[in-house]
Amino acid sequence: MLFTATLLAPQMTHYRPDQIDLSAQFAPASWTHLLGADENGRDVLTRLIFGARASLLVGLVSAAISAGIGVLFGITAGYFGRYVDALIMRVTDGFMSIPLFFLLLTILTLFGSNLTNVVIVIGLTSWMRVARMVRSEVLKQRAMDYVLAARAIGAKDQGILWRHILPHTLPVTAVATTLNIAFAILTESALSFLGLGVQPPTPSWGNMLASSQTYLWTAPQLAIYPGLLILLTVLSFNALGDGVLDLMDPRTRWVPQSETPTKVGRQAEPATRQEVATETP
């Protein structure tokens, strides 16, 4: 529903997100303004829909950037090991030791705060979790028989990496990416709340929260609506990550076997001697 609303935003409302109507300041919910109007008479529902565009754009693009960097570093470190692994993991640990929000504030203060910079900065500073998760999976897959067999027949490292090992890292990559989407949306909202994220008049849920803090007592709905959307969106992407893991990881799939569901790969327990004797005529 959220993606549909963002794609069809111009068709879902006849207001512009920056359309000011001072005669409708703090207008209550009505057929004219379904969720009311803000301090400048702008339609709240329209701003929420167009604000979702900015928040989802930041979440999806920055998560794609972090996934690309994380997979590249993680698969390289896990497969080649030794000095390559040590170097990449020390760089990863170094990035993780820096307070991320402080780093974001510093970079955006130096290079300016706009939508493009927010997307790039969040993407370049949130790849560490993906790299560690992919590396862990590659270390496990590297010792599998199919990798040893590929080496035995003379397959090159590049072919083994991209043709055999990479597909097995997709479940953990998908889970880490969905978590990074939720993290990026939450981070963008916090940055916009502090005035370093998406800048007005472009609406985002974060700067809508920032502009509503002055009216918390007189018009609390202006803060409740964007805050509730941020909460529900973050929870949805976290739940999506769990669902993707269950869908893509064959070890967690349940298949019917007789009347009792068992997990794929679990072997049936051997029958006891007493059961065998009972069944023997």
mmCIF file with all atom_site columns, C-alpha atoms in Angstrom, residues 39-213:
data_model
loop_
_atom_site.group_PDB
_atom_site.id
_atom_site.type_symbol
_atom_site.label_atom_id
_atom_site.label_alt_id
_atom_site.label_comp_id
_atom_site.label_asym_id
_atom_site.label_entity_id
_atom_site.label_seq_id
_atom_site.pdbx_PDB_ins_code
_atom_site.Cartn_x
_atom_site.Cartn_y
_atom_site.Cartn_z
_atom_site.occupancy
_atom_site.B_iso_or_equiv
_atom_site.pdbx_formal_charge
_atom_site.auth_seq_id
_atom_site.auth_comp_id
_atom_site.auth_asym_id
_atom_site.auth_atom_id
_atom_site.pdbx_PDB_model_num
ATOM 1   C CA . GLU A 1 39  ? 0.186  25.465  10.442  1.00 0.00 ? 39  GLU A CA 1
ATOM 2   C CA . ASN A 1 40  ? 0.411  26.822  6.890   1.00 0.00 ? 40  ASN A CA 1
ATOM 3   C CA . GLY A 1 41  ? -2.855 25.331  5.689   1.00 0.00 ? 41  GLY A CA 1
ATOM 4   C CA . ARG A 1 42  ? -1.124 22.578  3.697   1.00 0.00 ? 42  ARG A CA 1
ATOM 5   C CA . ASP A 1 43  ? -2.972 19.288  3.354   1.00 0.00 ? 43  ASP A CA 1
ATOM 6   C CA . VAL A 1 44  ? -1.461 16.806  5.817   1.00 0.00 ? 44  VAL A CA 1
ATOM 7   C CA . LEU A 1 45  ? -2.391 13.671  3.855   1.00 0.00 ? 45  LEU A CA 1
ATOM 8   C CA . THR A 1 46  ? -0.767 15.056  0.716   1.00 0.00 ? 46  THR A CA 1
ATOM 9   C CA . ARG A 1 47  ? 2.431  15.850  2.578   1.00 0.00 ? 47  ARG A CA 1
ATOM 10  C CA . LEU A 1 48  ? 2.481  12.395  4.162   1.00 0.00 ? 48  LEU A CA 1
ATOM 11  C CA . ILE A 1 49  ? 2.140  10.710  0.765   1.00 0.00 ? 49  ILE A CA 1
ATOM 12  C CA . PHE A 1 50  ? 4.800  12.842  -0.902  1.00 0.00 ? 50  PHE A CA 1
ATOM 13  C CA . GLY A 1 51  ? 6.970  12.568  2.227   1.00 0.00 ? 51  GLY A CA 1
ATOM 14  C CA . ALA A 1 52  ? 6.894  8.795   1.847   1.00 0.00 ? 52  ALA A CA 1
ATOM 15  C CA . ARG A 1 53  ? 8.602  9.244   -1.509  1.00 0.00 ? 53  ARG A CA 1
ATOM 16  C CA . ALA A 1 54  ? 11.617 10.899  0.070   1.00 0.00 ? 54  ALA A CA 1
ATOM 17  C CA . SER A 1 55  ? 11.800 8.449   2.973   1.00 0.00 ? 55  SER A CA 1
ATOM 18  C CA . LEU A 1 56  ? 11.472 5.351   0.788   1.00 0.00 ? 56  LEU A CA 1
ATOM 19  C CA . LEU A 1 57  ? 13.921 6.730   -1.771  1.00 0.00 ? 57  LEU A CA 1
ATOM 20  C CA . VAL A 1 58  ? 16.519 7.203   0.946   1.00 0.00 ? 58  VAL A CA 1
ATOM 21  C CA . GLY A 1 59  ? 15.823 3.756   2.378   1.00 0.00 ? 59  GLY A CA 1
ATOM 22  C CA . LEU A 1 60  ? 15.895 1.783   -0.872  1.00 0.00 ? 60  LEU A CA 1
ATOM 23  C CA . VAL A 1 61  ? 18.794 3.494   -2.640  1.00 0.00 ? 61  VAL A CA 1
ATOM 24  C CA . SER A 1 62  ? 21.062 3.710   0.402   1.00 0.00 ? 62  SER A CA 1
ATOM 25  C CA . ALA A 1 63  ? 20.331 0.055   1.240   1.00 0.00 ? 63  ALA A CA 1
ATOM 26  C CA . ALA A 1 64  ? 21.240 -0.922  -2.337  1.00 0.00 ? 64  ALA A CA 1
ATOM 27  C CA . ILE A 1 65  ? 24.535 0.971   -2.053  1.00 0.00 ? 65  ILE A CA 1
ATOM 28  C CA . SER A 1 66  ? 25.381 -0.629  1.290   1.00 0.00 ? 66  SER A CA 1
ATOM 29  C CA . ALA A 1 67  ? 24.418 -4.088  -0.011  1.00 0.00 ? 67  ALA A CA 1
ATOM 30  C CA . GLY A 1 68  ? 26.705 -3.757  -3.025  1.00 0.00 ? 68  GLY A CA 1
ATOM 31  C CA . ILE A 1 69  ? 29.684 -2.661  -0.939  1.00 0.00 ? 69  ILE A CA 1
ATOM 32  C CA . GLY A 1 70  ? 28.981 -5.171  1.820   1.00 0.00 ? 70  GLY A CA 1
ATOM 33  C CA . VAL A 1 71  ? 28.654 -8.147  -0.533  1.00 0.00 ? 71  VAL A CA 1
ATOM 34  C CA . LEU A 1 72  ? 31.858 -7.221  -2.370  1.00 0.00 ? 72  LEU A CA 1
ATOM 35  C CA . PHE A 1 73  ? 33.886 -6.880  0.828   1.00 0.00 ? 73  PHE A CA 1
ATOM 36  C CA . GLY A 1 74  ? 32.257 -9.824  2.596   1.00 0.00 ? 74  GLY A CA 1
ATOM 37  C CA . ILE A 1 75  ? 32.652 -12.335 -0.223  1.00 0.00 ? 75  ILE A CA 1
ATOM 38  C CA . THR A 1 76  ? 36.263 -11.258 -0.850  1.00 0.00 ? 76  THR A CA 1
ATOM 39  C CA . ALA A 1 77  ? 37.223 -11.491 2.818   1.00 0.00 ? 77  ALA A CA 1
ATOM 40  C CA . GLY A 1 78  ? 35.471 -14.812 3.393   1.00 0.00 ? 78  GLY A CA 1
ATOM 41  C CA . TYR A 1 79  ? 36.805 -16.575 0.306   1.00 0.00 ? 79  TYR A CA 1
ATOM 42  C CA . PHE A 1 80  ? 40.443 -15.477 0.213   1.00 0.00 ? 80  PHE A CA 1
ATOM 43  C CA . GLY A 1 81  ? 40.967 -15.349 3.989   1.00 0.00 ? 81  GLY A CA 1
ATOM 44  C CA . ARG A 1 82  ? 44.321 -14.727 5.649   1.00 0.00 ? 82  ARG A CA 1
ATOM 45  C CA . TYR A 1 83  ? 45.712 -11.230 5.053   1.00 0.00 ? 83  TYR A CA 1
ATOM 46  C CA . VAL A 1 84  ? 42.847 -10.124 2.812   1.00 0.00 ? 84  VAL A CA 1
ATOM 47  C CA . ASP A 1 85  ? 40.320 -11.187 5.426   1.00 0.00 ? 85  ASP A CA 1
ATOM 48  C CA . ALA A 1 86  ? 42.277 -9.543  8.237   1.00 0.00 ? 86  ALA A CA 1
ATOM 49  C CA . LEU A 1 87  ? 42.613 -6.255  6.349   1.00 0.00 ? 87  LEU A CA 1
ATOM 50  C CA . ILE A 1 88  ? 38.948 -6.010  5.331   1.00 0.00 ? 88  ILE A CA 1
ATOM 51  C CA . MET A 1 89  ? 37.676 -7.002  8.761   1.00 0.00 ? 89  MET A CA 1
ATOM 52  C CA . ARG A 1 90  ? 39.914 -4.465  10.509  1.00 0.00 ? 90  ARG A CA 1
ATOM 53  C CA . VAL A 1 91  ? 38.572 -1.756  8.204   1.00 0.00 ? 91  VAL A CA 1
ATOM 54  C CA . THR A 1 92  ? 35.046 -2.953  8.985   1.00 0.00 ? 92  THR A CA 1
ATOM 55  C CA . ASP A 1 93  ? 35.725 -2.925  12.723  1.00 0.00 ? 93  ASP A CA 1
ATOM 56  C CA . GLY A 1 94  ? 37.181 0.556   12.402  1.00 0.00 ? 94  GLY A CA 1
ATOM 57  C CA . PHE A 1 95  ? 34.013 1.870   10.751  1.00 0.00 ? 95  PHE A CA 1
ATOM 58  C CA . MET A 1 96  ? 31.835 0.122   13.323  1.00 0.00 ? 96  MET A CA 1
ATOM 59  C CA . SER A 1 97  ? 33.798 1.665   16.190  1.00 0.00 ? 97  SER A CA 1
ATOM 60  C CA . ILE A 1 98  ? 32.917 5.191   15.034  1.00 0.00 ? 98  ILE A CA 1
ATOM 61  C CA . PRO A 1 99  ? 29.570 6.508   16.337  1.00 0.00 ? 99  PRO A CA 1
ATOM 62  C CA . LEU A 1 100 ? 27.575 6.380   13.121  1.00 0.00 ? 100 LEU A CA 1
ATOM 63  C CA . PHE A 1 101 ? 25.228 9.256   13.833  1.00 0.00 ? 101 PHE A CA 1
ATOM 64  C CA . PHE A 1 102 ? 28.128 11.521  14.779  1.00 0.00 ? 102 PHE A CA 1
ATOM 65  C CA . LEU A 1 103 ? 29.856 10.573  11.512  1.00 0.00 ? 103 LEU A CA 1
ATOM 66  C CA . LEU A 1 104 ? 26.703 11.358  9.525   1.00 0.00 ? 104 LEU A CA 1
ATOM 67  C CA . LEU A 1 105 ? 26.296 14.724  11.212  1.00 0.00 ? 105 LEU A CA 1
ATOM 68  C CA . THR A 1 106 ? 29.927 15.619  10.509  1.00 0.00 ? 106 THR A CA 1
ATOM 69  C CA . ILE A 1 107 ? 29.836 14.649  6.826   1.00 0.00 ? 107 ILE A CA 1
ATOM 70  C CA . LEU A 1 108 ? 26.519 16.367  6.119   1.00 0.00 ? 108 LEU A CA 1
ATOM 71  C CA . THR A 1 109 ? 27.692 19.505  7.899   1.00 0.00 ? 109 THR A CA 1
ATOM 72  C CA . LEU A 1 110 ? 30.817 19.619  5.725   1.00 0.00 ? 110 LEU A CA 1
ATOM 73  C CA . PHE A 1 111 ? 29.274 18.711  2.365   1.00 0.00 ? 111 PHE A CA 1
ATOM 74  C CA . GLY A 1 112 ? 25.775 20.104  2.744   1.00 0.00 ? 112 GLY A CA 1
ATOM 75  C CA . SER A 1 113 ? 22.456 18.513  3.574   1.00 0.00 ? 113 SER A CA 1
ATOM 76  C CA . ASN A 1 114 ? 20.265 17.564  0.632   1.00 0.00 ? 114 ASN A CA 1
ATOM 77  C CA . LEU A 1 115 ? 18.499 14.425  -0.510  1.00 0.00 ? 115 LEU A CA 1
ATOM 78  C CA . THR A 1 116 ? 21.368 13.176  -2.692  1.00 0.00 ? 116 THR A CA 1
ATOM 79  C CA . ASN A 1 117 ? 23.997 13.628  0.010   1.00 0.00 ? 117 ASN A CA 1
ATOM 80  C CA . VAL A 1 118 ? 21.790 11.938  2.607   1.00 0.00 ? 118 VAL A CA 1
ATOM 81  C CA . VAL A 1 119 ? 21.317 8.888   0.359   1.00 0.00 ? 119 VAL A CA 1
ATOM 82  C CA . ILE A 1 120 ? 25.021 8.574   -0.468  1.00 0.00 ? 120 ILE A CA 1
ATOM 83  C CA . VAL A 1 121 ? 26.273 9.147   3.072   1.00 0.00 ? 121 VAL A CA 1
ATOM 84  C CA . ILE A 1 122 ? 23.883 6.642   4.662   1.00 0.00 ? 122 ILE A CA 1
ATOM 85  C CA . GLY A 1 123 ? 24.730 4.070   1.973   1.00 0.00 ? 123 GLY A CA 1
ATOM 86  C CA . LEU A 1 124 ? 28.491 4.507   2.418   1.00 0.00 ? 124 LEU A CA 1
ATOM 87  C CA . THR A 1 125 ? 28.314 4.207   6.212   1.00 0.00 ? 125 THR A CA 1
ATOM 88  C CA . SER A 1 126 ? 25.949 1.243   6.668   1.00 0.00 ? 126 SER A CA 1
ATOM 89  C CA . TRP A 1 127 ? 27.617 -1.583  4.706   1.00 0.00 ? 127 TRP A CA 1
ATOM 90  C CA . MET A 1 128 ? 29.442 -3.139  7.669   1.00 0.00 ? 128 MET A CA 1
ATOM 91  C CA . ARG A 1 129 ? 26.640 -5.416  8.858   1.00 0.00 ? 129 ARG A CA 1
ATOM 92  C CA . VAL A 1 130 ? 26.140 -6.787  5.342   1.00 0.00 ? 130 VAL A CA 1
ATOM 93  C CA . ALA A 1 131 ? 29.871 -7.452  4.983   1.00 0.00 ? 131 ALA A CA 1
ATOM 94  C CA . ARG A 1 132 ? 30.099 -9.367  8.268   1.00 0.00 ? 132 ARG A CA 1
ATOM 95  C CA . MET A 1 133 ? 27.005 -11.472 7.554   1.00 0.00 ? 133 MET A CA 1
ATOM 96  C CA . VAL A 1 134 ? 28.129 -12.313 4.006   1.00 0.00 ? 134 VAL A CA 1
ATOM 97  C CA . ARG A 1 135 ? 31.650 -13.153 5.183   1.00 0.00 ? 135 ARG A CA 1
ATOM 98  C CA . SER A 1 136 ? 30.268 -15.549 7.786   1.00 0.00 ? 136 SER A CA 1
ATOM 99  C CA . GLU A 1 137 ? 28.187 -17.341 5.154   1.00 0.00 ? 137 GLU A CA 1
ATOM 100 C CA . VAL A 1 138 ? 31.093 -17.511 2.684   1.00 0.00 ? 138 VAL A CA 1
ATOM 101 C CA . LEU A 1 139 ? 33.375 -19.043 5.317   1.00 0.00 ? 139 LEU A CA 1
ATOM 102 C CA . LYS A 1 140 ? 30.822 -21.797 5.773   1.00 0.00 ? 140 LYS A CA 1
ATOM 103 C CA . GLN A 1 141 ? 30.225 -22.351 2.056   1.00 0.00 ? 141 GLN A CA 1
ATOM 104 C CA . ARG A 1 142 ? 33.947 -22.347 1.257   1.00 0.00 ? 142 ARG A CA 1
ATOM 105 C CA . ALA A 1 143 ? 34.393 -25.631 3.110   1.00 0.00 ? 143 ALA A CA 1
ATOM 106 C CA . MET A 1 144 ? 31.496 -27.372 1.350   1.00 0.00 ? 144 MET A CA 1
ATOM 107 C CA . ASP A 1 145 ? 32.093 -30.330 -0.949  1.00 0.00 ? 145 ASP A CA 1
ATOM 108 C CA . TYR A 1 146 ? 30.793 -28.576 -4.059  1.00 0.00 ? 146 TYR A CA 1
ATOM 109 C CA . VAL A 1 147 ? 33.469 -25.870 -3.705  1.00 0.00 ? 147 VAL A CA 1
ATOM 110 C CA . LEU A 1 148 ? 36.196 -28.474 -3.209  1.00 0.00 ? 148 LEU A CA 1
ATOM 111 C CA . ALA A 1 149 ? 34.922 -30.358 -6.265  1.00 0.00 ? 149 ALA A CA 1
ATOM 112 C CA . ALA A 1 150 ? 34.923 -27.182 -8.354  1.00 0.00 ? 150 ALA A CA 1
ATOM 113 C CA . ARG A 1 151 ? 38.527 -26.537 -7.365  1.00 0.00 ? 151 ARG A CA 1
ATOM 114 C CA . ALA A 1 152 ? 39.460 -30.122 -8.158  1.00 0.00 ? 152 ALA A CA 1
ATOM 115 C CA . ILE A 1 153 ? 38.236 -29.824 -11.745 1.00 0.00 ? 153 ILE A CA 1
ATOM 116 C CA . GLY A 1 154 ? 40.205 -26.610 -12.214 1.00 0.00 ? 154 GLY A CA 1
ATOM 117 C CA . ALA A 1 155 ? 37.539 -23.929 -11.771 1.00 0.00 ? 155 ALA A CA 1
ATOM 118 C CA . LYS A 1 156 ? 38.936 -20.446 -11.244 1.00 0.00 ? 156 LYS A CA 1
ATOM 119 C CA . ASP A 1 157 ? 38.357 -18.463 -8.074  1.00 0.00 ? 157 ASP A CA 1
ATOM 120 C CA . GLN A 1 158 ? 36.282 -15.871 -9.908  1.00 0.00 ? 158 GLN A CA 1
ATOM 121 C CA . GLY A 1 159 ? 33.943 -18.518 -11.293 1.00 0.00 ? 159 GLY A CA 1
ATOM 122 C CA . ILE A 1 160 ? 33.590 -20.239 -7.932  1.00 0.00 ? 160 ILE A CA 1
ATOM 123 C CA . LEU A 1 161 ? 32.837 -16.936 -6.215  1.00 0.00 ? 161 LEU A CA 1
ATOM 124 C CA . TRP A 1 162 ? 30.196 -15.573 -8.554  1.00 0.00 ? 162 TRP A CA 1
ATOM 125 C CA . ARG A 1 163 ? 28.681 -18.795 -9.900  1.00 0.00 ? 163 ARG A CA 1
ATOM 126 C CA . HIS A 1 164 ? 28.640 -21.048 -6.847  1.00 0.00 ? 164 HIS A CA 1
ATOM 127 C CA . ILE A 1 165 ? 29.140 -19.138 -3.595  1.00 0.00 ? 165 ILE A CA 1
ATOM 128 C CA . LEU A 1 166 ? 27.349 -15.858 -4.324  1.00 0.00 ? 166 LEU A CA 1
ATOM 129 C CA . PRO A 1 167 ? 23.873 -17.451 -4.780  1.00 0.00 ? 167 PRO A CA 1
ATOM 130 C CA . HIS A 1 168 ? 24.165 -19.016 -1.324  1.00 0.00 ? 168 HIS A CA 1
ATOM 131 C CA . THR A 1 169 ? 24.720 -15.590 0.235   1.00 0.00 ? 169 THR A CA 1
ATOM 132 C CA . LEU A 1 170 ? 21.463 -14.148 -1.143  1.00 0.00 ? 170 LEU A CA 1
ATOM 133 C CA . PRO A 1 171 ? 19.311 -15.056 1.903   1.00 0.00 ? 171 PRO A CA 1
ATOM 134 C CA . VAL A 1 172 ? 21.565 -13.279 4.412   1.00 0.00 ? 172 VAL A CA 1
ATOM 135 C CA . THR A 1 173 ? 22.074 -10.392 1.986   1.00 0.00 ? 173 THR A CA 1
ATOM 136 C CA . ALA A 1 174 ? 18.319 -9.976  1.574   1.00 0.00 ? 174 ALA A CA 1
ATOM 137 C CA . VAL A 1 175 ? 17.764 -9.996  5.328   1.00 0.00 ? 175 VAL A CA 1
ATOM 138 C CA . ALA A 1 176 ? 20.555 -7.497  5.978   1.00 0.00 ? 176 ALA A CA 1
ATOM 139 C CA . THR A 1 177 ? 19.284 -5.254  3.171   1.00 0.00 ? 177 THR A CA 1
ATOM 140 C CA . THR A 1 178 ? 15.737 -5.108  4.512   1.00 0.00 ? 178 THR A CA 1
ATOM 141 C CA . LEU A 1 179 ? 17.100 -4.245  7.948   1.00 0.00 ? 179 LEU A CA 1
ATOM 142 C CA . ASN A 1 180 ? 19.241 -1.533  6.361   1.00 0.00 ? 180 ASN A CA 1
ATOM 143 C CA . ILE A 1 181 ? 16.162 -0.081  4.634   1.00 0.00 ? 181 ILE A CA 1
ATOM 144 C CA . ALA A 1 182 ? 14.456 0.286   7.998   1.00 0.00 ? 182 ALA A CA 1
ATOM 145 C CA . PHE A 1 183 ? 17.631 1.733   9.505   1.00 0.00 ? 183 PHE A CA 1
ATOM 146 C CA . ALA A 1 184 ? 18.017 4.236   6.649   1.00 0.00 ? 184 ALA A CA 1
ATOM 147 C CA . ILE A 1 185 ? 14.415 5.446   6.944   1.00 0.00 ? 185 ILE A CA 1
ATOM 148 C CA . LEU A 1 186 ? 14.831 5.916   10.677  1.00 0.00 ? 186 LEU A CA 1
ATOM 149 C CA . THR A 1 187 ? 18.180 7.671   10.212  1.00 0.00 ? 187 THR A CA 1
ATOM 150 C CA . GLU A 1 188 ? 16.812 10.000  7.530   1.00 0.00 ? 188 GLU A CA 1
ATOM 151 C CA . SER A 1 189 ? 13.913 10.907  9.788   1.00 0.00 ? 189 SER A CA 1
ATOM 152 C CA . ALA A 1 190 ? 16.283 11.718  12.635  1.00 0.00 ? 190 ALA A CA 1
ATOM 153 C CA . LEU A 1 191 ? 18.547 13.789  10.377  1.00 0.00 ? 191 LEU A CA 1
ATOM 154 C CA . SER A 1 192 ? 15.591 15.677  8.904   1.00 0.00 ? 192 SER A CA 1
ATOM 155 C CA . PHE A 1 193 ? 14.277 16.301  12.409  1.00 0.00 ? 193 PHE A CA 1
ATOM 156 C CA . LEU A 1 194 ? 17.622 17.921  13.235  1.00 0.00 ? 194 LEU A CA 1
ATOM 157 C CA . GLY A 1 195 ? 17.580 19.947  10.011  1.00 0.00 ? 195 GLY A CA 1
ATOM 158 C CA . LEU A 1 196 ? 20.363 17.998  8.249   1.00 0.00 ? 196 LEU A CA 1
ATOM 159 C CA . GLY A 1 197 ? 18.267 15.675  6.124   1.00 0.00 ? 197 GLY A CA 1
ATOM 160 C CA . VAL A 1 198 ? 15.688 16.426  3.459   1.00 0.00 ? 198 VAL A CA 1
ATOM 161 C CA . GLN A 1 199 ? 15.230 20.182  3.372   1.00 0.00 ? 199 GLN A CA 1
ATOM 162 C CA . PRO A 1 200 ? 11.881 22.026  3.098   1.00 0.00 ? 200 PRO A CA 1
ATOM 163 C CA . PRO A 1 201 ? 9.834  22.646  1.065   1.00 0.00 ? 201 PRO A CA 1
ATOM 164 C CA . THR A 1 202 ? 10.396 19.005  0.017   1.00 0.00 ? 202 THR A CA 1
ATOM 165 C CA . PRO A 1 203 ? 8.322  17.050  2.538   1.00 0.00 ? 203 PRO A CA 1
ATOM 166 C CA . SER A 1 204 ? 9.641  14.068  4.460   1.00 0.00 ? 204 SER A CA 1
ATOM 167 C CA . TRP A 1 205 ? 8.355  12.419  7.584   1.00 0.00 ? 205 TRP A CA 1
ATOM 168 C CA . GLY A 1 206 ? 11.349 13.677  9.533   1.00 0.00 ? 206 GLY A CA 1
ATOM 169 C CA . ASN A 1 207 ? 10.987 17.360  8.688   1.00 0.00 ? 207 ASN A CA 1
ATOM 170 C CA . MET A 1 208 ? 7.227  17.092  9.240   1.00 0.00 ? 208 MET A CA 1
ATOM 171 C CA . LEU A 1 209 ? 8.018  15.946  12.770  1.00 0.00 ? 209 LEU A CA 1
ATOM 172 C CA . ALA A 1 210 ? 10.471 18.807  13.183  1.00 0.00 ? 210 ALA A CA 1
ATOM 173 C CA . SER A 1 211 ? 7.965  21.442  12.092  1.00 0.00 ? 211 SER A CA 1
ATOM 174 C CA . SER A 1 212 ? 5.240  19.995  14.334  1.00 0.00 ? 212 SER A CA 1
ATOM 175 C CA . GLN A 1 213 ? 7.177  20.086  17.608  1.00 0.00 ? 213 GLN A CA 1
#
